[in-house]
PDB file of C-alpha atoms in Angstrom:
ATOM      1  CA  UNK A  61     109.995 106.215 104.629  1.00  0.00           C
ATOM      2  CA  UNK A  62     113.015 107.032 102.396  1.00  0.00           C
ATOM      3  CA  UNK A  63     114.128 105.000  99.670  1.00  0.00           C
ATOM      4  CA  UNK A  64     116.342 102.093 100.681  1.00  0.00           C
ATOM      5  CA  UNK A  65     120.262 102.294  99.814  1.00  0.00           C
ATOM      6  CA  UNK A  66     121.973  99.723  97.558  1.00  0.00           C
ATOM      7  CA  UNK A  67     122.195  96.109  99.124  1.00  0.00           C
ATOM      8  CA  UNK A  68     125.686  96.069  97.766  1.00  0.00           C
ATOM      9  CA  UNK A  69     128.399  97.382 100.155  1.00  0.00           C
ATOM     10  CA  UNK A  70     130.614  96.266 103.104  1.00  0.00           C
ATOM     11  CA  UNK A  71     129.362  93.509 105.364  1.00  0.00           C
ATOM     12  CA  UNK A  72     129.542  93.899 109.037  1.00  0.00           C
ATOM     13  CA  UNK A  73     131.502  91.667 111.350  1.00  0.00           C
ATOM     14  CA  UNK A  74     130.005  88.259 112.313  1.00  0.00           C
ATOM     15  CA  UNK A  75     128.848  88.018 115.813  1.00  0.00           C
ATOM     16  CA  UNK A  76     128.957  84.900 117.951  1.00  0.00           C
ATOM     17  CA  UNK A  77     125.941  82.492 117.541  1.00  0.00           C
ATOM     18  CA  UNK A  78     124.597  83.461 120.874  1.00  0.00           C
ATOM     19  CA  UNK A  79     124.935  87.275 120.277  1.00  0.00           C
ATOM     20  CA  UNK A  80     123.365  86.717 116.846  1.00  0.00           C
ATOM     21  CA  UNK A  81     120.369  85.052 117.907  1.00  0.00           C
ATOM     22  CA  UNK A  82     119.621  87.519 120.611  1.00  0.00           C
ATOM     23  CA  UNK A  83     120.165  90.370 118.249  1.00  0.00           C
ATOM     24  CA  UNK A  84     118.217  88.905 115.478  1.00  0.00           C
ATOM     25  CA  UNK A  85     115.238  88.549 118.064  1.00  0.00           C
ATOM     26  CA  UNK A  86     115.442  92.149 119.039  1.00  0.00           C
ATOM     27  CA  UNK A  87     115.414  93.484 115.724  1.00  0.00           C
ATOM     28  CA  UNK A  88     112.784  91.429 114.534  1.00  0.00           C
ATOM     29  CA  UNK A  89     110.643  92.714 117.567  1.00  0.00           C
ATOM     30  CA  UNK A  90     111.372  96.345 116.642  1.00  0.00           C
ATOM     31  CA  UNK A  91     110.932  95.635 113.175  1.00  0.00           C
ATOM     32  CA  UNK A  92     107.502  94.057 113.958  1.00  0.00           C
ATOM     33  CA  UNK A  93     106.434  97.037 115.963  1.00  0.00           C
ATOM     34  CA  UNK A  94     107.010  99.322 113.175  1.00  0.00           C
ATOM     35  CA  UNK A  95     110.298 100.830 114.573  1.00  0.00           C
ATOM     36  CA  UNK A  96     112.268 102.531 111.511  1.00  0.00           C
ATOM     37  CA  UNK A  97     115.643 102.344 113.180  1.00  0.00           C
ATOM     38  CA  UNK A  98     115.183  98.599 113.584  1.00  0.00           C
ATOM     39  CA  UNK A  99     113.994  98.052 109.975  1.00  0.00           C
ATOM     40  CA  UNK A 100     117.289 100.023 108.767  1.00  0.00           C
ATOM     41  CA  UNK A 101     119.279  97.703 110.746  1.00  0.00           C
ATOM     42  CA  UNK A 102     117.482  94.525 109.428  1.00  0.00           C
ATOM     43  CA  UNK A 103     118.263  95.790 106.113  1.00  0.00           C
ATOM     44  CA  UNK A 104     121.818  96.726 106.735  1.00  0.00           C
ATOM     45  CA  UNK A 105     122.403  93.072 108.267  1.00  0.00           C
ATOM     46  CA  UNK A 106     120.399  91.010 105.587  1.00  0.00           C
ATOM     47  CA  UNK A 107     120.308  92.985 102.436  1.00  0.00           C
ATOM     48  CA  UNK A 108     123.574  91.227 101.309  1.00  0.00           C
ATOM     49  CA  UNK A 109     122.151  87.844 101.758  1.00  0.00           C
ATOM     50  CA  UNK A 110     118.964  88.721  99.878  1.00  0.00           C
ATOM     51  CA  UNK A 111     120.912  90.392  97.047  1.00  0.00           C
ATOM     52  CA  UNK A 112     123.383  87.614  96.659  1.00  0.00           C
ATOM     53  CA  UNK A 113     120.568  84.992  96.257  1.00  0.00           C
ATOM     54  CA  UNK A 114     118.823  87.161  93.734  1.00  0.00           C
ATOM     55  CA  UNK A 115     122.099  87.773  91.859  1.00  0.00           C
ATOM     56  CA  UNK A 116     123.096  84.270  91.502  1.00  0.00           C
ATOM     57  CA  UNK A 117     119.460  83.235  90.213  1.00  0.00           C
ATOM     58  CA  UNK A 118     119.038  86.271  87.772  1.00  0.00           C
ATOM     59  CA  UNK A 119     122.639  86.849  86.890  1.00  0.00           C
ATOM     60  CA  UNK A 120     122.012  90.430  86.514  1.00  0.00           C
ATOM     61  CA  UNK A 121     123.133  92.713  89.139  1.00  0.00           C
ATOM     62  CA  UNK A 122     120.562  95.422  88.451  1.00  0.00           C
ATOM     63  CA  UNK A 123     117.778  93.142  88.517  1.00  0.00           C
ATOM     64  CA  UNK A 124     119.176  91.497  91.813  1.00  0.00           C
ATOM     65  CA  UNK A 125     119.294  95.160  93.359  1.00  0.00           C
ATOM     66  CA  UNK A 126     115.677  95.538  92.306  1.00  0.00           C
ATOM     67  CA  UNK A 127     114.715  92.210  93.853  1.00  0.00           C
ATOM     68  CA  UNK A 128     116.481  93.099  97.154  1.00  0.00           C
ATOM     69  CA  UNK A 129     114.765  96.392  97.574  1.00  0.00           C
ATOM     70  CA  UNK A 130     111.456  95.021  96.641  1.00  0.00           C
ATOM     71  CA  UNK A 131     112.016  92.199  99.102  1.00  0.00           C
ATOM     72  CA  UNK A 132     112.498  94.560 101.915  1.00  0.00           C
ATOM     73  CA  UNK A 133     109.826  97.155 101.052  1.00  0.00           C
ATOM     74  CA  UNK A 134     107.417  94.124 100.916  1.00  0.00           C
ATOM     75  CA  UNK A 135     108.648  92.792 104.439  1.00  0.00           C
ATOM     76  CA  UNK A 136     108.108  96.187 105.757  1.00  0.00           C
ATOM     77  CA  UNK A 137     104.550  96.498 104.296  1.00  0.00           C
ATOM     78  CA  UNK A 138     103.761  92.963 105.406  1.00  0.00           C
ATOM     79  CA  UNK A 139     105.720  92.792 108.780  1.00  0.00           C
ATOM     80  CA  UNK A 140     102.637  91.940 110.947  1.00  0.00           C
ATOM     81  CA  UNK A 141     102.687  88.716 108.937  1.00  0.00           C
ATOM     82  CA  UNK A 142     105.941  87.682 110.611  1.00  0.00           C
ATOM     83  CA  UNK A 143     105.732  85.295 113.657  1.00  0.00           C
ATOM     84  CA  UNK A 144     108.916  84.396 115.645  1.00  0.00           C
ATOM     85  CA  UNK A 145     107.330  80.901 116.503  1.00  0.00           C
ATOM     86  CA  UNK A 146     107.513  80.119 112.711  1.00  0.00           C
ATOM     87  CA  UNK A 147     111.055  80.728 112.501  1.00  0.00           C
ATOM     88  CA  UNK A 148     113.986  83.341 112.450  1.00  0.00           C
ATOM     89  CA  UNK A 149     113.497  86.743 110.618  1.00  0.00           C
ATOM     90  CA  UNK A 150     116.407  85.887 107.937  1.00  0.00           C
ATOM     91  CA  UNK A 151     114.408  82.959 106.931  1.00  0.00           C
ATOM     92  CA  UNK A 152     111.146  84.796 106.433  1.00  0.00           C
ATOM     93  CA  UNK A 153     113.001  87.354 104.249  1.00  0.00           C
ATOM     94  CA  UNK A 154     114.594  84.790 102.108  1.00  0.00           C
ATOM     95  CA  UNK A 155     110.973  83.332 101.645  1.00  0.00           C
ATOM     96  CA  UNK A 156     109.782  86.760 100.447  1.00  0.00           C
ATOM     97  CA  UNK A 157     113.140  86.930  98.158  1.00  0.00           C
ATOM     98  CA  UNK A 158     112.516  83.895  96.527  1.00  0.00           C
ATOM     99  CA  UNK A 159     108.834  84.930  95.341  1.00  0.00           C
ATOM    100  CA  UNK A 160     110.490  88.109  94.127  1.00  0.00           C
ATOM    101  CA  UNK A 161     113.035  86.223  92.268  1.00  0.00           C
ATOM    102  CA  UNK A 162     110.360  84.115  90.793  1.00  0.00           C
ATOM    103  CA  UNK A 163     108.564  87.204  89.717  1.00  0.00           C
ATOM    104  CA  UNK A 164     111.466  88.484  88.151  1.00  0.00           C
ATOM    105  CA  UNK A 165     112.043  85.514  85.994  1.00  0.00           C
ATOM    106  CA  UNK A 166     108.346  85.306  85.183  1.00  0.00           C
ATOM    107  CA  UNK A 167     108.550  89.071  83.957  1.00  0.00           C
ATOM    108  CA  UNK A 168     111.719  88.344  81.959  1.00  0.00           C
ATOM    109  CA  UNK A 169     109.701  85.274  80.254  1.00  0.00           C
ATOM    110  CA  UNK A 170     106.799  87.447  79.434  1.00  0.00           C
ATOM    111  CA  UNK A 171     109.039  90.186  78.030  1.00  0.00           C
ATOM    112  CA  UNK A 172     110.487  87.415  75.689  1.00  0.00           C
ATOM    113  CA  UNK A 173     107.357  85.910  74.675  1.00  0.00           C
ATOM    114  CA  UNK A 174     105.957  89.402  73.962  1.00  0.00           C
ATOM    115  CA  UNK A 175     108.975  90.062  71.986  1.00  0.00           C
ATOM    116  CA  UNK A 176     108.632  86.908  70.066  1.00  0.00           C
ATOM    117  CA  UNK A 177     104.984  87.857  69.204  1.00  0.00           C
ATOM    118  CA  UNK A 178     105.956  90.988  67.825  1.00  0.00           C
ATOM    119  CA  UNK A 179     109.008  89.668  65.834  1.00  0.00           C
ATOM    120  CA  UNK A 180     106.598  87.111  64.554  1.00  0.00           C
ATOM    121  CA  UNK A 181     104.329  89.645  63.260  1.00  0.00           C
ATOM    122  CA  UNK A 182     107.080  91.063  61.369  1.00  0.00           C
ATOM    123  CA  UNK A 183     108.048  93.928  63.957  1.00  0.00           C
ATOM    124  CA  UNK A 184     111.154  96.036  62.393  1.00  0.00           C
ATOM    125  CA  UNK A 185     113.277  95.734  65.786  1.00  0.00           C
ATOM    126  CA  UNK A 186     113.587  99.503  65.933  1.00  0.00           C
ATOM    127  CA  UNK A 187     112.888 100.836  69.364  1.00  0.00           C
ATOM    128  CA  UNK A 188     109.960 103.378  69.611  1.00  0.00           C
ATOM    129  CA  UNK A 189     110.614 106.741  71.102  1.00  0.00           C
ATOM    130  CA  UNK A 190     108.568 105.984  74.415  1.00  0.00           C
ATOM    131  CA  UNK A 191     109.512 102.184  74.682  1.00  0.00           C
ATOM    132  CA  UNK A 192     111.363 100.628  77.857  1.00  0.00           C
ATOM    133  CA  UNK A 193     115.161  99.890  76.772  1.00  0.00           C
ATOM    134  CA  UNK A 194     114.868  96.382  78.173  1.00  0.00           C
ATOM    135  CA  UNK A 195     111.913  95.636  75.821  1.00  0.00           C
ATOM    136  CA  UNK A 196     113.633  97.244  72.805  1.00  0.00           C
ATOM    137  CA  UNK A 197     116.695  95.271  73.473  1.00  0.00           C
ATOM    138  CA  UNK A 198     114.528  92.097  73.983  1.00  0.00           C
ATOM    139  CA  UNK A 199     112.592  92.690  70.678  1.00  0.00           C
ATOM    140  CA  UNK A 200     115.997  93.233  68.814  1.00  0.00           C
ATOM    141  CA  UNK A 201     117.452  89.929  70.196  1.00  0.00           C
ATOM    142  CA  UNK A 202     114.347  87.959  69.586  1.00  0.00           C
ATOM    143  CA  UNK A 203     114.096  89.291  66.000  1.00  0.00           C
ATOM    144  CA  UNK A 204     117.717  88.144  65.354  1.00  0.00           C
ATOM    145  CA  UNK A 205     116.992  84.627  67.009  1.00  0.00           C
ATOM    146  CA  UNK A 206     113.738  84.224  65.149  1.00  0.00           C
ATOM    147  CA  UNK A 207     115.776  84.334  61.922  1.00  0.00           C
ATOM    148  CA  UNK A 208     118.067  81.774  63.035  1.00  0.00           C
ATOM    149  CA  UNK A 209     115.394  79.131  63.761  1.00  0.00           C
ATOM    150  CA  UNK A 210     114.939  76.162  61.562  1.00  0.00           C
ATOM    151  CA  UNK A 211     112.226  77.085  58.894  1.00  0.00           C
ATOM    152  CA  UNK A 212     109.665  74.900  60.464  1.00  0.00           C
ATOM    153  CA  UNK A 213     110.141  76.112  63.806  1.00  0.00           C
ATOM    154  CA  UNK A 214     109.802  79.878  62.453  1.00  0.00           C
ATOM    155  CA  UNK A 215     106.701  79.122  60.314  1.00  0.00           C
ATOM    156  CA  UNK A 216     105.040  77.287  63.653  1.00  0.00           C
ATOM    157  CA  UNK A 217     105.835  80.630  65.801  1.00  0.00           C
ATOM    158  CA  UNK A 218     104.348  82.768  63.125  1.00  0.00           C
ATOM    159  CA  UNK A 219     101.412  80.801  62.885  1.00  0.00           C
ATOM    160  CA  UNK A 220     101.041  80.708  66.710  1.00  0.00           C
ATOM    161  CA  UNK A 221     101.588  84.558  67.216  1.00  0.00           C
ATOM    162  CA  UNK A 222     100.637  86.129  63.743  1.00  0.00           C
ATOM    163  CA  UNK A 223      97.654  84.105  62.959  1.00  0.00           C
ATOM    164  CA  UNK A 224      96.835  83.225  66.682  1.00  0.00           C
ATOM    165  CA  UNK A 225      96.277  79.668  65.922  1.00  0.00           C
ATOM    166  CA  UNK A 226      96.317  76.995  68.528  1.00  0.00           C
ATOM    167  CA  UNK A 227      98.600  73.890  68.431  1.00  0.00           C
ATOM    168  CA  UNK A 228      95.755  71.851  66.815  1.00  0.00           C
ATOM    169  CA  UNK A 229      95.010  74.239  64.346  1.00  0.00           C
ATOM    170  CA  UNK A 230      98.658  74.349  63.491  1.00  0.00           C
ATOM    171  CA  UNK A 231      98.874  70.801  62.993  1.00  0.00           C
ATOM    172  CA  UNK A 232      95.705  70.680  60.869  1.00  0.00           C
ATOM    173  CA  UNK A 233      97.043  73.431  58.599  1.00  0.00           C
ATOM    174  CA  UNK A 234     100.725  72.082  58.182  1.00  0.00           C
ATOM    175  CA  UNK A 235      99.956  68.253  58.511  1.00  0.00           C
ATOM    176  CA  UNK A 236     102.452  67.723  61.183  1.00  0.00           C
ATOM    177  CA  UNK A 237     101.486  65.495  64.138  1.00  0.00           C
ATOM    178  CA  UNK A 238     100.352  67.577  67.172  1.00  0.00           C
ATOM    179  CA  UNK A 239     103.183  66.285  69.208  1.00  0.00           C
ATOM    180  CA  UNK A 240     105.746  67.500  66.693  1.00  0.00           C
ATOM    181  CA  UNK A 241     104.055  71.179  66.643  1.00  0.00           C
ATOM    182  CA  UNK A 242     104.189  71.280  70.244  1.00  0.00           C
ATOM    183  CA  UNK A 243     107.876  70.294  70.473  1.00  0.00           C
ATOM    184  CA  UNK A 244     109.004  72.437  67.819  1.00  0.00           C
ATOM    185  CA  UNK A 245     107.166  75.440  69.499  1.00  0.00           C
ATOM    186  CA  UNK A 246     108.578  74.695  73.015  1.00  0.00           C
ATOM    187  CA  UNK A 247     112.177  74.323  71.427  1.00  0.00           C
ATOM    188  CA  UNK A 248     111.871  77.511  69.542  1.00  0.00           C
ATOM    189  CA  UNK A 249     110.442  79.472  72.615  1.00  0.00           C
ATOM    190  CA  UNK A 250     113.236  77.949  75.007  1.00  0.00           C
ATOM    191  CA  UNK A 251     116.157  78.643  72.354  1.00  0.00           C
ATOM    192  CA  UNK A 252     114.801  82.344  72.012  1.00  0.00           C
ATOM    193  CA  UNK A 253     114.556  82.738  75.820  1.00  0.00           C
ATOM    194  CA  UNK A 254     118.026  81.306  76.540  1.00  0.00           C
ATOM    195  CA  UNK A 255     119.614  83.700  73.915  1.00  0.00           C
ATOM    196  CA  UNK A 256     117.761  86.758  75.304  1.00  0.00           C
ATOM    197  CA  UNK A 257     118.932  85.713  78.856  1.00  0.00           C
ATOM    198  CA  UNK A 258     122.438  85.261  78.002  1.00  0.00           C
ATOM    199  CA  UNK A 259     122.689  88.457  75.881  1.00  0.00           C
ATOM    200  CA  UNK A 260     121.333  90.268  78.821  1.00  0.00           C
ATOM    201  CA  UNK A 261     123.641  88.904  81.436  1.00  0.00           C
ATOM    202  CA  UNK A 262     126.617  91.392  82.150  1.00  0.00           C
ATOM    203  CA  UNK A 263     130.057  90.075  81.286  1.00  0.00           C
ATOM    204  CA  UNK A 264     132.063  90.007  84.336  1.00  0.00           C
TER     205      UNK A 264
END
């Protein structure tokens, strides 16, 4: 199967409810049978819906397009898991999209935390020659944000990432209460994550 086109494009005219239901059922049946023409029509009809969900959640057009394409590819590969008696095809697609959106958020969080770990270890913030641009940008942003943290939060992150200490061990070393260590670490990571997310969101 060829690569899917961009989900961003003109939207077809909206049919009547009865026509919409009948057409959805016809497309779903062809889709489950493995008919590629039906799949192309399913994509054309509901790609904008999936894209808009992803764009609202992720705030990034490129990531939203990736999620939309991943959603439909996953749906095509798992089409035999769709059963009309459990609900209409668009709802099933939205369920897949929500899982892919959650995966994208998780991947973004992992990138931020890995970048924080490298920054805490004293990384230079200079991109390597074979590094993914997103990872390089994340590390530069994280390094900048790490410098802005209050000294106690910066020290706790360095102990956690550089010395690989647990919260209990950090509390013992610093003399701070365990709850204070946890709250400082959580606030620091959230601040860095928020900054990286906001900085990676395109300005409209």
